[in-house]
Short mmCIF file of C-alpha atoms and ligand atoms in Angstrom, two decimals:
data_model
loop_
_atom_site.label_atom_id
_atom_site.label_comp_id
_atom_site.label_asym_id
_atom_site.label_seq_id
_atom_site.Cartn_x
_atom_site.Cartn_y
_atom_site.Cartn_z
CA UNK G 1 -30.32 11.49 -4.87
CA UNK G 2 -27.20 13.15 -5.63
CA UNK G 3 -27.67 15.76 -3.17
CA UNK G 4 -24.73 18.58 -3.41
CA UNK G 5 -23.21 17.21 -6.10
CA UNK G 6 -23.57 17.56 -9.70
CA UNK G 7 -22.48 13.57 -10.70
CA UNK G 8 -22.60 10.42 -8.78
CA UNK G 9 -19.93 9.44 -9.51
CA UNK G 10 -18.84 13.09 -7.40
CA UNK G 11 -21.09 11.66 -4.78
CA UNK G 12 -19.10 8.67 -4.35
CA UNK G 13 -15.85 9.40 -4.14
CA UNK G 14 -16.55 12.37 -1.58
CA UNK G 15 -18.81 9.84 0.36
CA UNK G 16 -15.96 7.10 0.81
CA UNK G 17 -14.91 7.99 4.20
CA UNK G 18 -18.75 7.10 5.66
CA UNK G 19 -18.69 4.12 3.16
CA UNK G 20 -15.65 2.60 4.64
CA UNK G 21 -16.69 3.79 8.16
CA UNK G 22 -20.34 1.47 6.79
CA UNK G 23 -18.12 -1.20 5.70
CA UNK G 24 -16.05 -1.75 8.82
CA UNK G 25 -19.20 -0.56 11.70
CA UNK G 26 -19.36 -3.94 14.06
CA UNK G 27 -16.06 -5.81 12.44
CA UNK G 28 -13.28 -3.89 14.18
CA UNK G 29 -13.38 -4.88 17.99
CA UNK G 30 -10.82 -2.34 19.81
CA UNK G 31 -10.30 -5.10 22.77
CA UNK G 32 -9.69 -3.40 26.06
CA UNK G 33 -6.86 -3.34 28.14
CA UNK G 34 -5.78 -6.93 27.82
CA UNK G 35 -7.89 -8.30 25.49
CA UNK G 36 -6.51 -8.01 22.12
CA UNK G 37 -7.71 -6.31 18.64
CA UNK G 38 -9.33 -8.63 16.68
CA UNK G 39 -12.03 -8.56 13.51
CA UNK G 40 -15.41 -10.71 13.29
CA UNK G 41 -16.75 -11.21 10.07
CA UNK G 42 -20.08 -12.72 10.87
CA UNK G 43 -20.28 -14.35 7.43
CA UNK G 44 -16.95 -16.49 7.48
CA UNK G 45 -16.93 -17.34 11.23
CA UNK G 46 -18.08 -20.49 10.93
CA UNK G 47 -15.95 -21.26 7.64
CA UNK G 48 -12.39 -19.70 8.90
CA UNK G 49 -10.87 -23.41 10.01
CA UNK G 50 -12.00 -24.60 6.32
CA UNK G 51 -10.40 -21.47 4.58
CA UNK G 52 -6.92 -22.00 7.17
CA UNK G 53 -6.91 -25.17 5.65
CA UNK G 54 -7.21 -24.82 2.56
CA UNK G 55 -4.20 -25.33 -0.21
CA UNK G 56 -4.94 -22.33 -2.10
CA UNK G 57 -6.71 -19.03 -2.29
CA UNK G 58 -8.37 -17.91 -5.50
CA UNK G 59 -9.48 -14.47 -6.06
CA UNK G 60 -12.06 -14.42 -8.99
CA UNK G 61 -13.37 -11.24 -10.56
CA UNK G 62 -13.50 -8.69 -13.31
CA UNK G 63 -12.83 -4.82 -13.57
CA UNK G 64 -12.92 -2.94 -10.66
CA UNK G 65 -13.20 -5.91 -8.03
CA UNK G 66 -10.50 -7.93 -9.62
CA UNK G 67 -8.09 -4.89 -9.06
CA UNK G 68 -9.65 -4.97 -5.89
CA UNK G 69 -8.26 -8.64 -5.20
CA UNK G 70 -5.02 -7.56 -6.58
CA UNK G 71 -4.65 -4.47 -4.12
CA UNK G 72 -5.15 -7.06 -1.13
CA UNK G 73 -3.48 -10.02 -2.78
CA UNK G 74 -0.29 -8.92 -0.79
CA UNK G 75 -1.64 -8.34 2.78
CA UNK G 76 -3.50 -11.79 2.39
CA UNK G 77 -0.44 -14.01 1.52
CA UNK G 78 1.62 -12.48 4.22
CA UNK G 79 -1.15 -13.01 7.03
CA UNK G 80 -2.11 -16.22 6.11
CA UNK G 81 0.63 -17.70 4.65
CA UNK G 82 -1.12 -20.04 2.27
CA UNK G 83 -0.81 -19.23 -2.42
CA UNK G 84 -2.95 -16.62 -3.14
CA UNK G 85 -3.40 -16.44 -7.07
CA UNK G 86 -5.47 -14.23 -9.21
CA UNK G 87 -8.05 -15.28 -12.07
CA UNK G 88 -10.18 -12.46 -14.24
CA UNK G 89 -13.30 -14.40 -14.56
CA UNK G 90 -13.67 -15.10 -18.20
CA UNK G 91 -10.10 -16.20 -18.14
CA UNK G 92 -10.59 -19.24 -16.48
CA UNK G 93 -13.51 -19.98 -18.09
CA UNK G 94 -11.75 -19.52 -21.46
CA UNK G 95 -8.92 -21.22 -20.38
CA UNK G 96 -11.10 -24.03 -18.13
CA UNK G 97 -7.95 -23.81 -15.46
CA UNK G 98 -7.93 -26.13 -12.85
CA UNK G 99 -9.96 -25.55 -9.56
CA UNK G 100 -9.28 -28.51 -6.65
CA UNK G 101 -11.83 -29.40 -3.71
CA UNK G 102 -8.71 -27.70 -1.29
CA UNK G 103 -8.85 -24.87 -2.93
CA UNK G 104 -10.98 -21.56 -1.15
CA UNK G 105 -12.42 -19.26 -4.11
CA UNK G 106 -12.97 -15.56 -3.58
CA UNK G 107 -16.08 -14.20 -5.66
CA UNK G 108 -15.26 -10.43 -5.88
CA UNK G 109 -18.15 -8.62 -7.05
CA UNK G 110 -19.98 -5.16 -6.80
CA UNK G 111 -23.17 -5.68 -8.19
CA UNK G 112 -23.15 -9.65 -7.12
CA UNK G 113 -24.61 -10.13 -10.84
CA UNK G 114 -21.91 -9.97 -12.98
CA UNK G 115 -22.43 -13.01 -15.79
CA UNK G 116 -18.42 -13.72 -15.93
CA UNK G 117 -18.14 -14.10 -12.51
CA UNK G 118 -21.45 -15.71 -12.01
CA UNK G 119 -20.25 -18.41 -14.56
CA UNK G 120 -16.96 -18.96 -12.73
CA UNK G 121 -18.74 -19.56 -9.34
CA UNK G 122 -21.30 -21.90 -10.75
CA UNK G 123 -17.72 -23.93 -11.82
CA UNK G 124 -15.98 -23.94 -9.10
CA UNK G 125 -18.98 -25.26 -7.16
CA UNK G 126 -18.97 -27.96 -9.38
CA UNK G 127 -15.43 -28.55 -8.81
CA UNK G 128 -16.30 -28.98 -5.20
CA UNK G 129 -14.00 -25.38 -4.19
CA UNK G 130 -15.44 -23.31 -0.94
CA UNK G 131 -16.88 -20.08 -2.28
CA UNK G 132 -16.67 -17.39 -0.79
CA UNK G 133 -18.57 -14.16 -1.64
CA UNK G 134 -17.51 -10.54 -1.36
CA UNK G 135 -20.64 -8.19 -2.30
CA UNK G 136 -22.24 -5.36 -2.06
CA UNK G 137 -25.44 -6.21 -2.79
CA UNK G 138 -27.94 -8.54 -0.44
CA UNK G 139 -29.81 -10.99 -2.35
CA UNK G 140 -27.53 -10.92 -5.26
CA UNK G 141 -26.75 -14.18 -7.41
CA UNK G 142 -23.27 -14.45 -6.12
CA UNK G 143 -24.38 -13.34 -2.73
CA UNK G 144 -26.67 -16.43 -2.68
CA UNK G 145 -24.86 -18.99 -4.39
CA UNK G 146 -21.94 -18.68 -2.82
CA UNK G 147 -21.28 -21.18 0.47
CA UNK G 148 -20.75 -17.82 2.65
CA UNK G 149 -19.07 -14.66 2.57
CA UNK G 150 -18.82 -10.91 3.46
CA UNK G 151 -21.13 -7.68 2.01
CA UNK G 152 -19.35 -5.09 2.08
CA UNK G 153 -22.30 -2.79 3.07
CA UNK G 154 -20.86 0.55 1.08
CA UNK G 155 -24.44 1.52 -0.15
CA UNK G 156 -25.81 1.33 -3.14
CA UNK G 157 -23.49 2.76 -5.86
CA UNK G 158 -25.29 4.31 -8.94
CA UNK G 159 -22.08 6.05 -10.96
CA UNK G 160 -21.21 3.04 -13.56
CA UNK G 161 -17.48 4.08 -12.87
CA UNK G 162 -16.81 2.01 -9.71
CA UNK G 163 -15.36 4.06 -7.20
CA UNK G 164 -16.57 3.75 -2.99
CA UNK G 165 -17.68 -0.43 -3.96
CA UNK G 166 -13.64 -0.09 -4.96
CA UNK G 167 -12.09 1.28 -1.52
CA UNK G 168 -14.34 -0.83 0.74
CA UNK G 169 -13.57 -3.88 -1.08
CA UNK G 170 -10.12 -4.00 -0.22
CA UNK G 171 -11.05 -2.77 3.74
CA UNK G 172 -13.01 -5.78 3.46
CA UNK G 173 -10.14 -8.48 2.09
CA UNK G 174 -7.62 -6.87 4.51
CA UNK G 175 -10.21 -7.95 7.17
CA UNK G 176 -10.60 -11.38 5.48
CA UNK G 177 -6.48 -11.06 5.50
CA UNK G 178 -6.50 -10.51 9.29
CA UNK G 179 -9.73 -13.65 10.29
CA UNK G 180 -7.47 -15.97 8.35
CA UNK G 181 -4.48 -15.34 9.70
CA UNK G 182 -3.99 -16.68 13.44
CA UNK G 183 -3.04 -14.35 15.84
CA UNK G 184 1.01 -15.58 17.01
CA UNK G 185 2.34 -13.54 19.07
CA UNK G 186 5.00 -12.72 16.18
CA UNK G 187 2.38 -11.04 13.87
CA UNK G 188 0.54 -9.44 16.67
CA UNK G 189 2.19 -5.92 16.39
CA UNK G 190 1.54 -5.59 12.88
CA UNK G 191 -2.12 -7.16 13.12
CA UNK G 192 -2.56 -4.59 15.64
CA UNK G 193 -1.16 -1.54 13.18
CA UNK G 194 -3.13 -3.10 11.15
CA UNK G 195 -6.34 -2.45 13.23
CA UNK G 196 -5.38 0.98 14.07
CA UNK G 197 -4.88 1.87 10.48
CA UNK G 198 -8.33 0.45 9.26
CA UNK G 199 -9.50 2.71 12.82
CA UNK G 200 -8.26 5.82 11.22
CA UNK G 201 -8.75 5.08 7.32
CA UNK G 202 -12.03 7.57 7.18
CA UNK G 203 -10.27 10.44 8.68
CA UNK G 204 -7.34 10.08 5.98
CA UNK G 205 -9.40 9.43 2.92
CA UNK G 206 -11.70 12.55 4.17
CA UNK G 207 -8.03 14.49 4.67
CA UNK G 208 -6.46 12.67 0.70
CA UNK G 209 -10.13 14.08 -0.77
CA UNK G 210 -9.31 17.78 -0.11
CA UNK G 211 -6.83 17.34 -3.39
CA UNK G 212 -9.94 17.90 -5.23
CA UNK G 213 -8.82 21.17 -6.43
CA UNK G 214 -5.27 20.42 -7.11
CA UNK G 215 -6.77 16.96 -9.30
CA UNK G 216 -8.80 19.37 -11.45
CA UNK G 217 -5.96 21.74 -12.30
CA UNK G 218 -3.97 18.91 -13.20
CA UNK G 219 -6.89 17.92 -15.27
CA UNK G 220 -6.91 20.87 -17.10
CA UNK G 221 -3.14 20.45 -17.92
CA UNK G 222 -3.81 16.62 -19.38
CA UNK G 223 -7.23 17.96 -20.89
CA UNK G 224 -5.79 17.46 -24.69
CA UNK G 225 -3.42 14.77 -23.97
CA UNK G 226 -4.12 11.07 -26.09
CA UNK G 227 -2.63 9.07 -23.59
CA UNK G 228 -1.59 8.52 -19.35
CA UNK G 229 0.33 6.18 -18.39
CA UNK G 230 0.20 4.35 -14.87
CA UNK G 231 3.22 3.17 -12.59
CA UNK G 232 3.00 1.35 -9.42
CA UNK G 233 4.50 -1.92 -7.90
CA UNK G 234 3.82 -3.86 -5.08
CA UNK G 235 0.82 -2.68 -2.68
CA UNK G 236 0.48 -0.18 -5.42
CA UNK G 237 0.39 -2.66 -8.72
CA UNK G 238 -3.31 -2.61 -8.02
CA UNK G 239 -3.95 1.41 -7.72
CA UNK G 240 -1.88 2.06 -11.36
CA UNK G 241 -4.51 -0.77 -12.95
CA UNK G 242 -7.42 0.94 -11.39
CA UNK G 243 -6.63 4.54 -11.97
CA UNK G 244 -5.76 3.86 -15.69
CA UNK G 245 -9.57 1.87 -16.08
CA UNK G 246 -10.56 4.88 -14.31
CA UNK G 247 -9.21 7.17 -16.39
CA UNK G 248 -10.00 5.11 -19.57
CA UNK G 249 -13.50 3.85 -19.01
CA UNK G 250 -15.00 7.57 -18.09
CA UNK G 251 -12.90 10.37 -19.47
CA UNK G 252 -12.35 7.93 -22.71
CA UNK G 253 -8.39 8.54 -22.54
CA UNK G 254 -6.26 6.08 -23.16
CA UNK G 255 -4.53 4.98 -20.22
CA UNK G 256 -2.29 1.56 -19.22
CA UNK G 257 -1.60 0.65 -15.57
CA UNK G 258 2.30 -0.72 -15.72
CA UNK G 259 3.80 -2.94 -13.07
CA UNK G 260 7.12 -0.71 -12.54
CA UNK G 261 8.94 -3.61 -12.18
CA UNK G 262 8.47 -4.72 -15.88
CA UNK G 263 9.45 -1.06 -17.04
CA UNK G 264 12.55 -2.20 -19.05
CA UNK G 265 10.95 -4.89 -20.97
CA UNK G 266 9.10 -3.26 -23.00
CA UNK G 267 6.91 0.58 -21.43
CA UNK G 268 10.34 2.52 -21.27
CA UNK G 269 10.01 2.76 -25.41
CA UNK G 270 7.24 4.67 -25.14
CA UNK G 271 8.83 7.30 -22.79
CA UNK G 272 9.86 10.66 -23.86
CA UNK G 273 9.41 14.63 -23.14
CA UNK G 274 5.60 14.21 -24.09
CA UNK G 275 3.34 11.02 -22.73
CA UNK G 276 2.62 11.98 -19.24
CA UNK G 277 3.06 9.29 -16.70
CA UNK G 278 1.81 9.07 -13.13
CA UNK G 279 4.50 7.04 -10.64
CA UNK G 280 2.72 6.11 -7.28
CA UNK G 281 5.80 6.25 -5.04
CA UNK G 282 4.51 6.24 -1.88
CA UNK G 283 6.64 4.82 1.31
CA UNK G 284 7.09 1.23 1.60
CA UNK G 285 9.42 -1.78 1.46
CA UNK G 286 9.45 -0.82 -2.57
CA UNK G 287 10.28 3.29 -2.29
CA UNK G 288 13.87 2.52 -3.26
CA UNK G 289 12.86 1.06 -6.22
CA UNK G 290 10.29 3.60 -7.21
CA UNK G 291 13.04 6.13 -6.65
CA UNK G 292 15.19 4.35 -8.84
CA UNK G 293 12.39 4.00 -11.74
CA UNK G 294 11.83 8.01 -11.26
CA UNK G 295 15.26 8.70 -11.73
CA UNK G 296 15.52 6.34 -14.90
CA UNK G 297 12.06 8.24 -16.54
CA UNK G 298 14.14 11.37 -15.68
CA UNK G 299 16.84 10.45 -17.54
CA UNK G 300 14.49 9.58 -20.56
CA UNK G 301 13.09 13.48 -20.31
CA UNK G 302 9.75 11.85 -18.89
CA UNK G 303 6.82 13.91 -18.13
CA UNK G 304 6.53 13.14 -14.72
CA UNK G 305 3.50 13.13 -12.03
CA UNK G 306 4.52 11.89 -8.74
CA UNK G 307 2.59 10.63 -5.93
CA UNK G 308 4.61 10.27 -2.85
CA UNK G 309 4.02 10.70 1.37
CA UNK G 310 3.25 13.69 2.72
CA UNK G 311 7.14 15.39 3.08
CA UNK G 312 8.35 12.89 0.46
CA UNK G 313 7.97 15.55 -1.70
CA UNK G 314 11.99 16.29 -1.80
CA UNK G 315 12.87 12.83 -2.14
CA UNK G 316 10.97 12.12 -5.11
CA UNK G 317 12.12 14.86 -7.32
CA UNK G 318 15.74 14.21 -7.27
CA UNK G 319 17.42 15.04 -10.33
CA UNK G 320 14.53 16.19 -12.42
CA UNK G 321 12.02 17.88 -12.42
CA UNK G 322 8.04 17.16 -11.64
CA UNK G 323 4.67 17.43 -10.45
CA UNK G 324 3.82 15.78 -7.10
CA UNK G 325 0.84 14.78 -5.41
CA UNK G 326 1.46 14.42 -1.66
CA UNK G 327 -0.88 12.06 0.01
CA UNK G 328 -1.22 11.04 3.79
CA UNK G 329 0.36 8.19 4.66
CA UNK G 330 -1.40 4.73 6.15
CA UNK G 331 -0.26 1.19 6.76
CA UNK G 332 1.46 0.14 3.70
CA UNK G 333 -1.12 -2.45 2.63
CA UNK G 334 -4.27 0.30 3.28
CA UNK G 335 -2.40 2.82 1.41
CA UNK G 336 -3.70 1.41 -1.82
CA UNK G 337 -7.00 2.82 -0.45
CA UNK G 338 -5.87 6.09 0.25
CA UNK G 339 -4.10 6.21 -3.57
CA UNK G 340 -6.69 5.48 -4.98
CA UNK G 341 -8.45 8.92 -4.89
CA UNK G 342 -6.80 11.50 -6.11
CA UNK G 343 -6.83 8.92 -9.21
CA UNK G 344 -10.52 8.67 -8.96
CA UNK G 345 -10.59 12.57 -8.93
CA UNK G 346 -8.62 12.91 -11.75
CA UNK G 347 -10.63 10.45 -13.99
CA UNK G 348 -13.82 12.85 -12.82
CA UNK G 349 -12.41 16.03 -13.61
CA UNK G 350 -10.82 14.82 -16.44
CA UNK G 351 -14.67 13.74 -18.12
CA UNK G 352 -15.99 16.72 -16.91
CA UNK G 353 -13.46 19.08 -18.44
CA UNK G 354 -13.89 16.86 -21.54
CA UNK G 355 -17.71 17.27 -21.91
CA UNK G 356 -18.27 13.62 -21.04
CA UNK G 357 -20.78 11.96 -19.67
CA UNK G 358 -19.22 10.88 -16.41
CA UNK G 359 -22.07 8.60 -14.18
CA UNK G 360 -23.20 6.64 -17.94
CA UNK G 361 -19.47 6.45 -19.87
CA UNK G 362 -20.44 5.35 -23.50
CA UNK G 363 -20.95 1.59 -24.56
CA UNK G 364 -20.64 0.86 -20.49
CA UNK G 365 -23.34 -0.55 -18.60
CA UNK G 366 -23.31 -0.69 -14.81
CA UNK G 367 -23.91 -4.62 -14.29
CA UNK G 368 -22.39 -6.80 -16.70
CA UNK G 369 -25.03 -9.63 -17.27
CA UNK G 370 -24.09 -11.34 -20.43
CA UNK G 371 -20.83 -12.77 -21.50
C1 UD1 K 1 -25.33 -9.74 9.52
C2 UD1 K 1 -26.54 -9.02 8.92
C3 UD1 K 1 -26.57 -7.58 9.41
C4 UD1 K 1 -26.56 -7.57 10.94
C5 UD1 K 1 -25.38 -8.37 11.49
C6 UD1 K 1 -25.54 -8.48 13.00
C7 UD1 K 1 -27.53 -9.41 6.69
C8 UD1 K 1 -27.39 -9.35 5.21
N1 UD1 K 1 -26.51 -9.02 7.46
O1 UD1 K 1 -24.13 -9.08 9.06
O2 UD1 K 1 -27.71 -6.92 8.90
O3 UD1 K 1 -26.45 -6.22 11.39
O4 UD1 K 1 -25.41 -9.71 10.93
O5 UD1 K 1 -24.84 -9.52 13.53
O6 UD1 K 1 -28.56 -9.82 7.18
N2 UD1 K 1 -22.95 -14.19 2.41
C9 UD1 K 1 -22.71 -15.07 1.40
N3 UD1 K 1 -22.15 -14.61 0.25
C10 UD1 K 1 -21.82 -13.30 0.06
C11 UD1 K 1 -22.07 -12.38 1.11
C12 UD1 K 1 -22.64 -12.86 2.28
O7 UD1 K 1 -23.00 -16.29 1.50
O8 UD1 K 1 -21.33 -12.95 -1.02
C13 UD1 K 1 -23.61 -14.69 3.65
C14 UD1 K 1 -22.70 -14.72 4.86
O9 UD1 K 1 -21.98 -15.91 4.99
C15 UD1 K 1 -23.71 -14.55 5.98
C16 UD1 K 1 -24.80 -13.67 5.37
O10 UD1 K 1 -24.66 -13.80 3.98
O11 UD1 K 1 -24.27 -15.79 6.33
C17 UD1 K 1 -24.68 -12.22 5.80
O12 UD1 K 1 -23.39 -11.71 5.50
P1 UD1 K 1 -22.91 -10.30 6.12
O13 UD1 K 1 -23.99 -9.30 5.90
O14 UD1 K 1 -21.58 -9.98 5.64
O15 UD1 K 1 -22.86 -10.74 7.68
P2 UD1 K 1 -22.74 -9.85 8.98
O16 UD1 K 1 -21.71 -8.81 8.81
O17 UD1 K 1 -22.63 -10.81 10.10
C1 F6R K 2 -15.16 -0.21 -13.51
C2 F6R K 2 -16.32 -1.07 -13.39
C3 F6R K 2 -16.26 -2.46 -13.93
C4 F6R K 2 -16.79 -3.44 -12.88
C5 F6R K 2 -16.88 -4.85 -13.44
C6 F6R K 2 -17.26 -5.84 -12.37
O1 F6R K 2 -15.38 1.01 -12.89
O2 F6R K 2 -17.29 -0.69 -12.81
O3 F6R K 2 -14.96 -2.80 -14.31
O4 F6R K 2 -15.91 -3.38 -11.77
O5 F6R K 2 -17.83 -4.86 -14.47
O6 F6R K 2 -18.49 -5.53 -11.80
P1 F6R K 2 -18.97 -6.17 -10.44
O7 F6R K 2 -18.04 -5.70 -9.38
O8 F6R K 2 -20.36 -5.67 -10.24
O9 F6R K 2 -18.88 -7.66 -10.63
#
């Protein structure tokens, strides 16, 4: 039932802020006066001394939920301290990498049925890894051959484009991030910011989703183009991969997410006064450098989209000239979930101003289940 919208895929980006509100209902404890915030996964409590122990953390997934992964790859290292490395599926299959009995494996998975993923978990079981499930879907394969894990209880999502599974996977792994790491009294200030920005996340994605408007305009300006290009580093390395598959896999544009940081070797050649390129520069430990790469596509005429804070707007457009998408700002590693959307919005006008079928993009089928 898509209600008052015209496309799922509509549905499900407007709906994110009661998804993640789904995902995180009974995992959040507030603590009172003294006691202190703290998370409960249900699923992992009885597996978080094997995961604190373990040598290394795989995440494991395709698409959508590897990017996912990625987005909370940074939040996880710092909190737990322990390797956290990144495998698409059929890559260590092809490749047969190595998987140890120390090592914890993260299944990342929407649909819990994907056949890539499916066929990584059935070998790291036999490698003797812990596997650990993130789903959305009860009953599913990976749900149930995994050792334990987490649903991430968005609802069922029917647009093939991944979009709300998207957001509440990462709420999910930054809650993994925060169970695995212990609670010193040295990381308790930012476990607690932590907290209070997963408490407000709904009310910020529901305040980031009323750039519908200005996301369809700037639809209508890229309507013709052949090609978008992505940039984002750090947090944000995640968010320029997912709104480029976004952007390719429904409104059938060509699109690349770039890691800003590799800019020079190699993606600068393809700048000049025509490509338009999206730069996520949104405050954190990296803005400097995002400034820096803004002022460098300047100098190369670029064609220039910027999404920066809220009252960043000045800071970003130093020296040339630009569009900019000003989004509310979160706790660094959540802001990937508030970036995501005006992507997501994009991608949606974008098919629909196209003539494109947006919830059923063609050759693309929702779950994945052959190799
Ligand atoms: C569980 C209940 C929820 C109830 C809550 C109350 C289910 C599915 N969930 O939620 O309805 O409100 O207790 O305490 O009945 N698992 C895997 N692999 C996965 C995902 C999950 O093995 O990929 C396992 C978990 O380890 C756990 C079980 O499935 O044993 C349920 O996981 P989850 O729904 O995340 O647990 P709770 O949030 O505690
Ligand atoms: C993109 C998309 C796909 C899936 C991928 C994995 O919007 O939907 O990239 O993310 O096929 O699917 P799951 O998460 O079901 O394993």
């Amino acid at each position: 039932n898509k209600g008052k919208y015209e496309h799922y895929m509509q549905k499900e980006i407007h709906e994110q802020p009661e998804s993640l509100t789904t995902t995180m209902r009974g995992r959040l404890i507030r603590g009172g006066s003294c006691k202190a915030k703290t998370v409960l996964l249900g699923g992992l409590k009885d597996h978080l001394k094997t995961i604190r122990r373990s040598r290394r953390i795989v995440f494991i997934g395709c698409g959508t939920s590897y990017n996912a992964a990625l987005a909370a790859r940074p939040i996880l290292e710092e909190l737990s301290g322990i390797p956290v490395t990144m495998e698409i599926a059929s890559d260590l299959l092809d490749r047969q990498g190595p998987i140890y009995r120390e090592d914890t494996t993260v299944f990342v998975s929407q649909s819990g049925e994907t056949a890539d993923t499916l066929n990584a978990l059935e070998y790291a079981l036999e490698n003797g890894a812990l596997c650990v499930g993130i789903t959305n879907t009860v009953g599913s394969a990976i749900a149930r051959h995994t050792h334990c894990g987490v649903h991430i209880n968005a609802g069922a999502e029917i647009g093939v484009a991944s979009t709300k599974a998207y957001t509440s996977q990462i709420v999910v792994m930054a809650m993994l991030a925060l169970a695995i790491g212990g609670d010193t009294i040295s990381s308790q200030a930012r476990r607690d910011a932590i907290i209070d920005g997963l408490f407000e996340l709904p009310s910020k994605v529901r305040e980031v989703l009323k750039l519908d408007q200005e996301m369809k305009d700037l639809a209508q300006l890229l309507i013709a183009e052949q090609s978008l290009l992505v940039f984002g580093r750090g947090y944000n390395y995640a968010t320029a991969l997912e709104g480029a598959l976004k952007v390719k896999e429904v409104a059938l544009m060509h699109s690349e997410g770039i890691l800003a940081g590799e800019m020079k070797h190699g993606p600068l050649a393809l700048v000049d006064e025509n490509l338009p390129i999206v730069v996520i520069a949104t405050r954190d430990a990296c803005f400097s450098k995002q400034q820096s790469v803004i002022q460098q596509l300047n100098a190369r005429k670029g064609r220039l989209i910027v999404m920066c804070s809220k009252g960043d707007a000045a800071s970003v457009t130093v020296g040339g000239s630009c569009r900019v998408i000003e989004v509310p700002q979160v706790e660094d590693c959540l802001q990937p979930v508030i970036n995501i959307v005006p992507l997501q919005l994009l991608a949606y006008h974008l098919t629909v101003l196209r003539g494109y079928n947006v919830d059923q993009p063609r050759n693309l089928a929702k779950s994945v289940t052959t190799e």
